[in-house]
Short mmCIF file of C-alpha atoms in Angstrom, two decimals:
data_model
loop_
_atom_site.label_atom_id
_atom_site.label_comp_id
_atom_site.label_asym_id
_atom_site.label_seq_id
_atom_site.Cartn_x
_atom_site.Cartn_y
_atom_site.Cartn_z
CA THR A 50 159.02 99.17 40.88
CA LEU A 51 160.98 96.00 41.60
CA HIS A 52 161.67 95.63 37.87
CA SER A 53 163.14 99.12 37.48
CA PHE A 54 165.12 99.06 40.75
CA LEU A 55 166.86 95.80 39.81
CA GLY A 56 167.10 96.50 36.08
CA LEU A 57 164.88 93.55 35.12
CA GLY A 58 162.95 95.38 32.39
CA ILE A 59 160.20 93.32 30.72
CA MET A 60 162.26 90.10 31.09
CA ALA A 61 162.35 89.41 27.36
CA GLY A 62 164.47 86.35 26.60
CA GLY A 63 164.03 84.60 29.94
CA ILE A 64 165.76 84.70 33.31
CA GLU A 65 169.37 84.21 32.13
CA LYS A 66 169.30 87.04 29.59
CA THR A 67 167.44 89.28 32.04
CA VAL A 68 170.14 88.75 34.68
CA GLN A 69 172.95 89.35 32.20
CA LYS A 70 171.37 92.58 30.97
CA ALA A 71 170.78 93.87 34.51
CA LEU A 72 174.35 93.19 35.65
CA VAL A 73 175.84 95.03 32.67
CA ASP A 74 174.36 98.27 34.05
CA ARG A 75 176.85 99.73 36.53
CA ARG A 76 174.12 101.86 38.09
CA VAL A 77 172.03 98.78 38.90
CA ARG A 78 175.03 97.05 40.52
CA LEU A 79 175.81 100.17 42.57
CA ARG A 80 172.19 100.57 43.66
CA ILE A 81 172.02 96.96 44.89
CA ARG A 82 175.36 97.17 46.71
CA LYS A 83 174.32 100.35 48.52
CA ALA A 84 171.00 98.89 49.68
CA LYS A 85 170.65 97.44 53.19
CA GLY A 86 167.22 95.94 52.66
CA LEU A 87 164.45 95.54 50.12
CA ILE A 88 160.70 95.54 50.85
CA ILE A 89 158.61 93.85 48.16
CA ASP A 90 154.96 94.87 48.47
CA GLU A 91 152.11 92.95 46.77
CA ILE A 92 154.30 89.84 46.49
CA SER A 93 151.37 87.90 44.99
CA MET A 94 151.73 90.01 41.84
CA ILE A 95 155.40 88.98 41.41
CA SER A 96 155.88 85.79 39.40
CA GLY A 97 158.26 83.03 40.44
CA ALA A 98 160.40 83.71 37.39
CA THR A 99 160.67 87.39 38.33
CA LEU A 100 161.62 86.51 41.91
CA ASP A 101 164.28 84.07 40.67
CA ALA A 102 165.76 86.75 38.42
CA ALA A 103 165.65 89.34 41.22
CA GLU A 104 167.42 87.06 43.72
CA THR A 105 170.10 86.10 41.20
CA VAL A 106 170.79 89.71 40.22
CA CYS A 107 171.17 90.74 43.88
CA ARG A 108 173.44 87.80 44.74
CA LEU A 109 175.74 88.31 41.75
CA ALA A 110 175.81 92.10 42.06
CA ARG A 111 176.81 91.90 45.74
CA GLU A 112 179.26 89.02 45.08
CA VAL A 113 178.06 87.16 48.17
CA GLU A 114 176.79 83.57 47.93
CA GLU A 115 174.09 84.00 50.57
CA PRO A 116 170.46 84.33 49.40
CA TRP A 117 169.98 87.77 47.81
CA GLY A 118 173.69 88.41 48.41
CA GLY A 119 172.99 88.98 52.09
CA LEU A 120 170.41 91.70 51.40
CA LYS A 121 167.55 91.71 53.94
CA ILE A 122 164.23 91.00 52.21
CA ILE A 123 160.71 91.64 53.51
CA ALA A 124 157.93 90.37 51.22
CA VAL A 125 154.36 91.45 52.00
CA GLY A 126 151.12 90.36 50.38
CA ASP A 127 148.26 87.88 50.10
CA PHE A 128 148.47 85.04 47.58
CA ALA A 129 144.69 84.57 47.84
CA GLN A 130 144.36 87.62 45.59
CA LEU A 131 144.83 87.65 41.81
CA PRO A 132 147.80 85.72 40.39
CA PRO A 133 150.73 87.35 38.59
CA VAL A 134 149.82 88.35 35.04
CA GLU A 135 153.17 87.33 33.53
CA ASN A 136 155.34 84.25 33.14
CA PHE A 137 152.83 81.43 33.54
CA ARG A 138 154.46 77.99 33.68
CA SER A 139 152.69 74.81 32.52
CA GLY A 140 149.37 76.65 32.28
CA SER A 141 149.12 77.37 36.02
CA PRO A 142 149.96 80.60 37.89
CA ASP A 143 153.68 81.04 38.48
CA TRP A 144 153.32 81.91 42.16
CA ALA A 145 156.41 83.31 43.88
CA PHE A 146 156.21 80.65 46.61
CA ARG A 147 156.73 77.93 43.97
CA SER A 148 160.07 79.38 42.90
CA HIS A 149 163.58 78.16 43.67
CA SER A 150 164.47 81.54 45.17
CA TRP A 151 161.57 81.36 47.64
CA LYS A 152 162.88 78.05 49.03
CA PHE A 153 166.49 79.25 48.88
CA SER A 154 165.58 82.41 50.82
CA ALA A 155 164.06 80.41 53.73
CA PHE A 156 161.73 83.26 54.66
CA GLN A 157 160.42 83.45 58.22
CA THR A 158 156.63 83.78 57.93
CA ALA A 159 154.45 86.16 59.92
CA LEU A 160 150.66 85.83 59.60
CA LEU A 161 148.96 89.24 59.80
CA LYS A 162 145.52 88.97 61.41
CA GLN A 163 144.20 92.54 61.72
CA ASN A 164 142.21 94.01 58.81
CA LEU A 165 142.70 97.77 58.59
CA ARG A 166 140.21 98.32 55.74
CA SER A 167 137.16 97.14 57.68
CA GLN A 168 136.41 96.61 61.37
CA ASN A 169 133.08 94.81 60.72
CA GLY A 170 133.62 91.34 62.24
CA ASP A 171 130.69 89.65 60.45
CA PHE A 172 131.81 91.07 57.10
CA LEU A 173 135.39 89.91 57.72
CA ASP A 174 134.06 86.39 58.34
CA ILE A 175 132.29 86.55 54.96
CA LEU A 176 135.47 87.77 53.24
CA ASN A 177 137.43 84.87 54.74
CA MET A 178 134.87 82.41 53.33
CA VAL A 179 135.26 83.96 49.87
CA ARG A 180 139.05 83.99 50.29
CA ARG A 181 139.01 80.23 50.96
CA GLY A 182 136.49 79.55 48.18
CA GLU A 183 133.90 78.23 50.66
CA VAL A 184 130.27 78.56 49.54
CA ASN A 185 127.98 77.85 52.48
CA GLU A 186 124.60 78.99 53.79
CA ALA A 187 125.99 82.09 55.51
CA LEU A 188 127.76 83.27 52.34
CA GLU A 189 124.73 82.55 50.15
CA SER A 190 122.53 84.58 52.50
CA PHE A 191 124.98 87.51 52.53
CA LEU A 192 125.32 87.63 48.74
CA ASN A 193 121.60 87.19 48.07
CA ASP A 194 120.73 89.98 50.52
CA ARG A 195 122.85 92.38 48.45
CA ILE A 196 121.35 91.56 45.07
CA ARG A 197 119.42 94.75 44.47
CA GLN A 198 118.64 97.24 41.74
CA ILE A 199 121.44 99.75 41.27
CA PRO A 200 119.86 103.22 41.61
CA ILE A 201 120.03 105.59 38.64
CA SER A 202 121.68 108.14 40.94
CA PHE A 203 124.32 105.61 42.10
CA THR A 204 127.55 107.45 42.92
CA GLY A 205 129.78 104.45 43.54
CA THR A 206 132.11 102.46 41.30
CA ARG A 207 130.99 99.42 39.31
CA LEU A 208 133.57 96.65 39.04
CA PHE A 209 133.71 94.49 35.92
CA PRO A 210 135.85 91.47 35.09
CA ARG A 211 136.78 92.83 31.64
CA ARG A 212 138.29 96.17 30.65
CA VAL A 213 136.00 96.62 27.63
CA GLN A 214 132.99 96.61 29.98
CA ALA A 215 134.49 99.23 32.29
CA ASP A 216 135.63 101.48 29.43
CA LYS A 217 132.20 101.29 27.79
CA LEU A 218 130.34 102.45 30.90
CA ASN A 219 132.84 105.24 31.65
CA ASP A 220 132.60 106.52 28.05
CA GLU A 221 128.79 106.41 28.10
CA ARG A 222 128.51 108.30 31.39
CA LEU A 223 131.05 110.93 30.33
CA GLU A 224 129.24 111.42 27.01
CA GLY A 225 125.97 111.92 28.90
CA LEU A 226 127.25 114.98 30.78
CA LYS A 227 126.29 118.26 29.04
CA GLU A 228 129.51 119.99 29.99
CA GLU A 229 132.64 121.00 28.09
CA LEU A 230 135.07 118.14 27.49
CA ARG A 231 138.59 118.85 28.70
CA VAL A 232 141.42 116.63 27.45
CA PHE A 233 144.74 116.49 29.33
CA PRO A 234 147.49 114.53 27.52
CA SER A 235 150.06 113.07 29.90
CA ILE A 236 153.44 114.77 29.69
CA PHE A 237 156.42 112.45 29.21
CA GLN A 238 159.99 113.52 29.89
CA GLY A 239 163.27 111.67 29.73
CA GLU A 240 164.34 108.52 27.90
CA ARG A 241 161.63 107.39 25.47
CA HIS A 242 162.22 103.64 25.89
CA HIS A 243 160.90 103.95 29.47
CA TYR A 244 157.52 105.42 28.44
CA GLU A 245 155.80 102.05 28.06
CA SER A 246 156.90 101.03 31.57
CA LEU A 247 155.63 104.32 32.99
CA LEU A 248 152.19 103.75 31.45
CA LYS A 249 152.12 100.19 32.76
CA PHE A 250 153.23 100.83 36.33
CA SER A 251 151.81 104.31 37.04
CA PRO A 252 148.09 105.03 37.43
CA LEU A 253 148.21 107.70 34.72
CA PRO A 254 146.75 107.14 31.22
CA MET A 255 148.07 108.37 27.88
CA GLU A 256 145.43 111.10 28.10
CA LEU A 257 142.78 112.09 30.61
CA ARG A 258 139.26 113.07 29.43
CA LEU A 259 137.22 114.99 32.00
CA LYS A 260 133.99 116.96 32.37
CA LYS A 261 132.56 118.93 35.26
CA GLY A 262 130.21 116.62 37.19
CA ALA A 263 132.17 113.46 36.35
CA LEU A 264 132.61 110.81 39.01
CA VAL A 265 136.36 110.44 39.50
CA MET A 266 138.67 108.28 41.56
CA LEU A 267 141.85 109.51 43.24
CA ARG A 268 144.70 107.18 42.27
CA GLN A 269 147.30 107.88 44.95
CA ASN A 270 147.27 108.26 48.72
CA ASP A 271 147.29 111.76 50.20
CA PRO A 272 150.29 112.32 52.54
CA ARG A 273 147.98 114.40 54.76
CA GLY A 274 145.47 111.54 55.01
CA ARG A 275 142.51 113.34 53.40
CA TRP A 276 141.96 110.53 50.89
CA VAL A 277 143.36 107.14 49.89
CA ASN A 278 143.94 105.38 46.58
CA GLY A 279 140.38 104.56 45.47
CA SER A 280 138.55 107.47 47.16
CA THR A 281 135.83 108.80 44.87
CA GLY A 282 134.14 112.14 44.38
CA VAL A 283 132.41 114.47 41.94
CA LEU A 284 134.50 116.84 39.84
CA GLU A 285 133.37 120.40 40.66
CA LYS A 286 135.94 122.52 38.86
CA ILE A 287 138.54 121.91 36.15
CA GLY A 288 141.46 124.30 35.89
CA ASP A 289 144.54 124.08 33.72
CA ASP A 290 146.70 123.16 36.70
CA HIS A 291 144.24 122.01 39.39
CA LEU A 292 140.99 120.10 39.98
CA VAL A 293 138.41 120.65 42.71
CA ILE A 294 136.68 117.45 43.84
CA GLU A 295 133.89 116.95 46.37
CA LEU A 296 134.61 113.57 47.92
CA LEU A 297 131.69 111.25 48.59
CA LYS A 298 132.62 111.40 52.27
CA GLY A 299 131.95 115.15 52.23
CA ALA A 300 135.34 116.85 52.08
CA ARG A 301 136.11 119.31 49.28
CA VAL A 302 139.69 118.96 48.08
CA GLU A 303 141.91 120.57 45.48
CA ILE A 304 144.53 118.49 43.69
CA GLU A 305 147.35 119.34 41.33
CA LYS A 306 149.20 117.32 38.73
CA SER A 307 151.60 114.65 39.96
CA SER A 308 154.65 113.04 38.42
CA PHE A 309 155.59 109.37 38.53
CA SER A 310 159.26 108.76 37.82
CA LEU A 311 161.84 106.08 37.12
CA LEU A 312 165.08 106.81 39.00
CA ASP A 313 168.68 105.74 38.53
CA ALA A 314 171.10 104.61 41.26
CA GLU A 315 171.87 108.20 42.29
CA GLY A 316 168.19 109.09 42.54
CA SER A 317 168.15 111.11 39.32
CA VAL A 318 165.05 110.94 37.12
CA ARG A 319 165.50 108.77 34.01
CA ALA A 320 161.94 109.32 32.77
CA SER A 321 158.68 110.68 34.15
CA ILE A 322 154.98 110.97 33.36
CA THR A 323 152.86 113.87 34.65
CA ASN A 324 149.09 114.39 34.84
CA PHE A 325 146.26 114.66 37.34
CA PRO A 326 146.26 111.47 39.47
CA VAL A 327 142.59 110.67 38.83
CA SER A 328 140.56 108.35 36.62
CA LEU A 329 136.89 108.13 35.70
CA ALA A 330 135.20 106.18 38.47
CA TRP A 331 131.84 105.01 37.17
CA ALA A 332 133.57 101.72 36.40
CA ALA A 333 136.87 99.87 36.86
CA THR A 334 138.14 96.34 36.33
CA ILE A 335 138.52 93.94 39.24
CA HIS A 336 142.21 93.57 38.34
CA LYS A 337 142.81 97.35 38.48
CA SER A 338 140.93 97.61 41.77
CA GLN A 339 143.45 95.46 43.65
CA GLY A 340 145.02 97.71 46.27
CA MET A 341 142.14 100.22 46.26
CA THR A 342 139.68 101.08 49.01
CA LEU A 343 136.23 101.96 47.60
CA ASP A 344 133.51 103.96 49.38
CA ARG A 345 130.55 102.53 47.40
CA MET A 346 130.66 99.64 44.98
CA ALA A 347 128.51 97.54 42.66
CA VAL A 348 129.81 94.30 41.19
CA ASP A 349 128.66 91.40 39.02
CA LEU A 350 130.03 88.12 40.39
CA ARG A 351 128.96 86.00 37.44
CA ARG A 352 131.23 84.38 34.86
CA LEU A 353 134.43 85.12 36.78
CA TRP A 354 137.25 82.88 35.55
CA GLU A 355 140.20 83.40 37.91
CA PRO A 356 140.66 82.22 41.49
CA GLY A 357 140.74 85.21 43.81
CA GLN A 358 138.69 87.49 41.54
CA ALA A 359 135.59 87.47 43.74
CA TYR A 360 137.71 87.94 46.87
CA VAL A 361 139.58 90.94 45.44
CA ALA A 362 136.30 92.53 44.33
CA LEU A 363 134.43 92.12 47.63
CA SER A 364 137.38 93.10 49.81
CA ARG A 365 137.63 96.57 48.20
CA ILE A 366 134.67 97.86 50.23
CA THR A 367 134.85 99.02 53.85
CA ASN A 368 131.14 98.77 54.72
CA PRO A 369 128.90 95.99 53.31
CA GLU A 370 125.92 98.37 53.47
CA ASN A 371 127.55 100.24 50.56
CA LEU A 372 127.74 97.09 48.40
CA TRP A 373 125.39 96.23 45.51
CA ILE A 374 125.60 92.87 43.72
CA SER A 375 124.05 92.36 40.26
CA GLY A 376 124.24 88.59 40.56
CA TRP A 377 126.56 85.80 41.56
CA GLU A 378 127.43 82.18 40.77
CA ALA A 379 128.97 79.61 43.08
CA SER A 380 131.53 78.78 40.37
CA SER A 381 132.89 82.35 40.64
CA ILE A 382 133.78 81.93 44.33
CA ARG A 383 137.08 80.17 43.81
CA ALA A 384 140.40 79.82 45.60
CA ASP A 385 143.57 78.57 43.94
CA HIS A 386 144.35 74.99 45.00
CA GLU A 387 148.09 75.60 45.42
CA VAL A 388 147.48 78.78 47.42
CA ALA A 389 145.09 76.94 49.75
CA GLN A 390 147.70 74.22 50.31
CA TYR A 391 150.40 76.82 50.93
CA TYR A 392 148.39 78.58 53.63
CA ARG A 393 147.29 75.33 55.27
CA ALA A 394 150.95 74.37 55.61
CA ILE A 395 151.83 77.76 57.14
CA GLU A 396 148.92 77.67 59.58
CA SER A 397 149.81 74.15 60.70
CA GLU A 398 153.37 75.33 61.42
CA PHE A 399 152.03 78.09 63.66
CA LEU A 400 149.72 75.66 65.47
CA ASN A 401 152.62 73.30 66.11
#
């Protein structure tokens, strides 16, 4: 993660103390000096305070007064999604584009137009309406057409705004399976003070509870392209060191345990967590779904409280025919005011 690569930790004590702590670590300084460039994915999830700390650490570590110490930076993401969960300032989201370092960096903007998750033009038009927070007749018609009873045999994932709702449904469905319960505790190795970060930034839980017949979600992309993060399937076989899953798209795959690691400047493992890269898939939170691609999905778009929540939920699906909606409210279709202004300014620059 950006935090571990730059030695930012959990940023306790504010930006100044975070920078001081990072620069004390010789391995962090060496890592930054060796780097030629840094790609920051999902930039919308990085707070302005975090970006300020990151830029300062890079500039001081490289001892060059240019932005980021002359390091080439590529930041990728969509601010119309959910805001950063940390470091709110004055009660409003601490977006990266509000930060001093964003202005200091003078990024050259490129607007990406092609959607690789879905090629359905009408559906993409609907998603853009939700992204902008526009509730009109076309959007109302689309959402109302997908309000339908979720079948008992539904094999997709239900998205909820709150974790307690998702956990409750997953526990109920797992309990309802008349199969042997297998429990796989995650294996931690290395420096103990990194364990909390591993649980936070990896998709692996403290322990994994599984039964044959459970609906599960694969939580990392397959290098061979057989599945992506968010692909779902039914668990057919549980071994001590492998799982057999029949994906909803028809393929039968075998997966083994995976490790997620924190590395030092030389690429050595400081700490790692190991388990099967799956989770129960009857339910998930909208926040956790960001970055996933879901095959089938049901969602309740009522009582959402954050701008971007409805957009993140609806944009997880590839085909609107595989979407079920329990209900929706116009007040849940919201875009952040500052984000809307930011994108209007960018688009006007491109037009001019």
